[in-house]
Amino acid sequence: MKILRYILSFLFVLCIGCQSIKKDRKVAIILDESFVEMFTGKKYNLKELSKEDINKIDLLFDEKVKNTVLRKLDITDVDQFKRKYFRQYLCYENEEGDKIVYVNGFCEVPTFFKEGDYKKLNWKKEMFDPSGGGNCYWSAEINLTKNSLPSILVNEEE
C-alpha cells in the first residue's frame, strides 16, 4: 500500500511538473541572429531567455496591456490578449549592455507565396515585418535590464 502511495505521489508530482514546463503554444523564442539586424538595423549579440526573463516579460505585458493597449486592440483582459496573439521573442544585448527583447505579435500566422506555392510562415523559427494589417499586428521592445516596456506599437490599416 505504501509503495502504491509513493508511486501515485510520484506520478502526481510528475504531471504537475509537466504542466508547469509546458510552454505557451503561442510564444516562440527566435534564435536566429540575422533577425536582430533585420529589426534593429545593427549587429547585436543574440541572448538567451531564462524562465525568469519570460516571467518578467509576462508581468510587464500584464501591466502595459491593462493600462493602455486593450483599447487599441479591442481586448477586454490580459488573458484574452495572450490567447488572441502569437508572440515571437527575439532577445539581444544592445550597446549599453542592456538585455532587450523585441516582440513581434500577430493574431494569425501569415501565408506567403514561396517556391511556387502558398505556405504558412514557420513562425517558431522565422520572423516577418508586416506592413499594415491593423490591430492584428503589433510590436514591442522590452528592456529586461531596466524592467521597462515603454510602448507597444499597433500597426495601422493598409
Short mmCIF file of C-alpha atoms in Angstrom, two decimals:
data_model
loop_
_atom_site.label_atom_id
_atom_site.label_comp_id
_atom_site.label_asym_id
_atom_site.label_seq_id
_atom_site.Cartn_x
_atom_site.Cartn_y
_atom_site.Cartn_z
CA MET A 1 0.00 0.00 0.00
CA LYS A 2 2.86 2.37 0.85
CA ILE A 3 4.52 1.62 -2.47
CA LEU A 4 1.30 2.41 -4.32
CA ARG A 5 1.01 5.70 -2.44
CA TYR A 6 4.61 6.60 -3.35
CA ILE A 7 4.01 5.72 -7.00
CA LEU A 8 0.82 7.80 -7.12
CA SER A 9 2.56 10.71 -5.38
CA PHE A 10 5.43 10.49 -7.85
CA LEU A 11 3.05 10.44 -10.83
CA PHE A 12 1.12 13.41 -9.43
CA VAL A 13 4.31 15.45 -8.98
CA LEU A 14 5.46 14.42 -12.46
CA CYS A 15 2.16 15.56 -14.01
CA ILE A 16 2.26 18.90 -12.18
CA GLY A 17 5.86 19.40 -13.29
CA CYS A 18 4.98 18.64 -16.90
CA GLN A 19 2.21 21.22 -16.84
CA SER A 20 4.47 23.94 -15.48
CA ILE A 21 7.15 23.14 -18.07
CA LYS A 22 4.60 23.11 -20.87
CA LYS A 23 5.19 26.25 -22.89
CA ASP A 24 2.65 28.75 -24.09
CA ARG A 25 1.83 27.42 -27.56
CA LYS A 26 1.54 30.97 -28.88
CA VAL A 27 5.05 32.04 -27.87
CA ALA A 28 8.25 31.34 -29.81
CA ILE A 29 11.78 32.30 -28.82
CA ILE A 30 13.65 33.14 -32.01
CA LEU A 31 17.29 32.05 -32.01
CA ASP A 32 18.40 33.31 -35.43
CA GLU A 33 20.85 36.22 -35.13
CA SER A 34 20.02 37.53 -38.63
CA PHE A 35 16.65 38.76 -37.36
CA VAL A 36 18.34 41.02 -34.80
CA GLU A 37 19.89 43.05 -37.62
CA MET A 38 16.65 42.92 -39.63
CA PHE A 39 14.64 44.56 -36.83
CA THR A 40 17.28 46.85 -35.28
CA GLY A 41 19.46 47.74 -38.25
CA LYS A 42 22.50 46.81 -36.14
CA LYS A 43 24.51 43.69 -35.35
CA TYR A 44 23.91 42.89 -31.70
CA ASN A 45 24.71 39.67 -29.87
CA LEU A 46 21.81 37.27 -29.55
CA LYS A 47 20.96 36.41 -25.92
CA GLU A 48 19.07 33.52 -24.39
CA LEU A 49 15.92 33.99 -22.35
CA SER A 50 15.68 32.32 -18.95
CA LYS A 51 12.48 31.25 -17.25
CA GLU A 52 12.85 34.33 -15.02
CA ASP A 53 13.10 36.55 -18.12
CA ILE A 54 9.88 35.05 -19.51
CA ASN A 55 8.11 35.69 -16.19
CA LYS A 56 9.36 39.29 -16.22
CA ILE A 57 8.10 39.74 -19.79
CA ASP A 58 4.68 38.42 -18.75
CA LEU A 59 4.50 40.82 -15.80
CA LEU A 60 5.48 43.80 -17.94
CA PHE A 61 2.92 42.84 -20.59
CA ASP A 62 0.20 42.40 -17.98
CA GLU A 63 0.85 45.89 -16.62
CA LYS A 64 1.16 47.62 -20.02
CA VAL A 65 -1.79 45.84 -21.58
CA LYS A 66 -4.06 46.65 -18.66
CA ASN A 67 -3.11 50.31 -18.72
CA THR A 68 -3.01 51.19 -22.41
CA VAL A 69 -3.20 48.63 -25.15
CA LEU A 70 -6.53 46.96 -24.53
CA ARG A 71 -8.45 49.88 -26.02
CA LYS A 72 -6.42 49.88 -29.25
CA LEU A 73 -6.75 46.13 -29.74
CA ASP A 74 -10.42 45.67 -28.76
CA ILE A 75 -9.40 43.34 -25.94
CA THR A 76 -11.11 43.22 -22.57
CA ASP A 77 -8.48 41.49 -20.42
CA VAL A 78 -4.89 40.29 -20.34
CA ASP A 79 -5.81 36.60 -20.69
CA GLN A 80 -7.77 37.38 -23.84
CA PHE A 81 -4.72 39.28 -25.14
CA LYS A 82 -2.48 36.26 -24.56
CA ARG A 83 -4.98 33.85 -26.15
CA LYS A 84 -5.51 36.01 -29.23
CA TYR A 85 -1.94 36.85 -30.24
CA PHE A 86 1.04 34.77 -31.31
CA ARG A 87 4.21 36.28 -29.86
CA GLN A 88 7.79 35.97 -31.09
CA TYR A 89 10.59 36.93 -28.68
CA LEU A 90 13.97 37.97 -30.08
CA CYS A 91 16.49 38.73 -27.33
CA TYR A 92 19.76 40.61 -27.78
CA GLU A 93 22.22 42.79 -25.90
CA ASN A 94 22.36 46.44 -27.00
CA GLU A 95 25.40 48.76 -26.99
CA GLU A 96 24.76 49.75 -23.34
CA GLY A 97 24.84 46.08 -22.31
CA ASP A 98 21.07 46.01 -21.65
CA LYS A 99 19.15 42.82 -22.36
CA ILE A 100 16.46 43.78 -24.90
CA VAL A 101 13.56 41.65 -26.16
CA TYR A 102 11.93 42.60 -29.45
CA VAL A 103 8.40 41.19 -29.50
CA ASN A 104 6.50 40.59 -32.73
CA GLY A 105 2.77 39.99 -32.16
CA PHE A 106 0.15 38.81 -34.63
CA CYS A 107 -3.35 37.31 -34.47
CA GLU A 108 -2.89 34.78 -37.27
CA VAL A 109 0.10 33.07 -38.83
CA PRO A 110 0.64 34.72 -42.22
CA THR A 111 0.82 32.88 -45.52
CA PHE A 112 3.44 33.78 -48.12
CA PHE A 113 3.93 32.78 -51.75
CA LYS A 114 7.17 30.83 -51.63
CA GLU A 115 8.75 28.35 -54.03
CA GLY A 116 5.72 28.38 -56.34
CA ASP A 117 3.16 27.73 -53.60
CA TYR A 118 1.41 29.43 -50.69
CA LYS A 119 2.96 28.41 -47.39
CA LYS A 120 2.38 29.42 -43.81
CA LEU A 121 5.26 31.16 -42.10
CA ASN A 122 7.28 28.84 -39.87
CA TRP A 123 6.57 31.33 -37.08
CA LYS A 124 8.53 29.44 -34.42
CA LYS A 125 11.77 29.99 -36.39
CA GLU A 126 11.16 32.84 -38.86
CA MET A 127 10.16 36.43 -38.21
CA PHE A 128 8.44 38.82 -40.56
CA ASP A 129 7.84 42.56 -40.64
CA PRO A 130 4.22 43.23 -41.61
CA SER A 131 3.11 46.48 -43.17
CA GLY A 132 -0.46 47.41 -42.40
CA GLY A 133 -2.84 44.79 -41.12
CA GLY A 134 -4.32 46.95 -38.39
CA ASN A 135 -4.69 45.61 -34.87
CA CYS A 136 -3.83 42.06 -35.95
CA TYR A 137 -0.15 43.10 -35.84
CA TRP A 138 1.85 44.88 -33.16
CA SER A 139 5.41 45.04 -31.85
CA ALA A 140 7.14 46.00 -28.63
CA GLU A 141 10.65 46.43 -27.30
CA ILE A 142 11.23 45.33 -23.72
CA ASN A 143 14.29 46.32 -21.72
CA LEU A 144 14.74 43.48 -19.23
CA THR A 145 17.75 45.16 -17.60
CA LYS A 146 15.74 48.31 -16.80
CA ASN A 147 12.50 46.36 -16.30
CA SER A 148 10.63 48.54 -18.79
CA LEU A 149 8.25 48.22 -21.70
CA PRO A 150 7.98 51.79 -23.00
CA SER A 151 5.37 51.14 -25.68
CA ILE A 152 3.51 48.67 -27.81
CA LEU A 153 3.14 49.82 -31.41
CA VAL A 154 -0.05 48.67 -33.13
CA ASN A 155 0.04 48.61 -36.95
CA GLU A 156 -2.20 50.89 -38.96
CA GLU A 157 -4.65 49.61 -41.55
CA GLU A 158 -3.19 49.31 -45.07
#
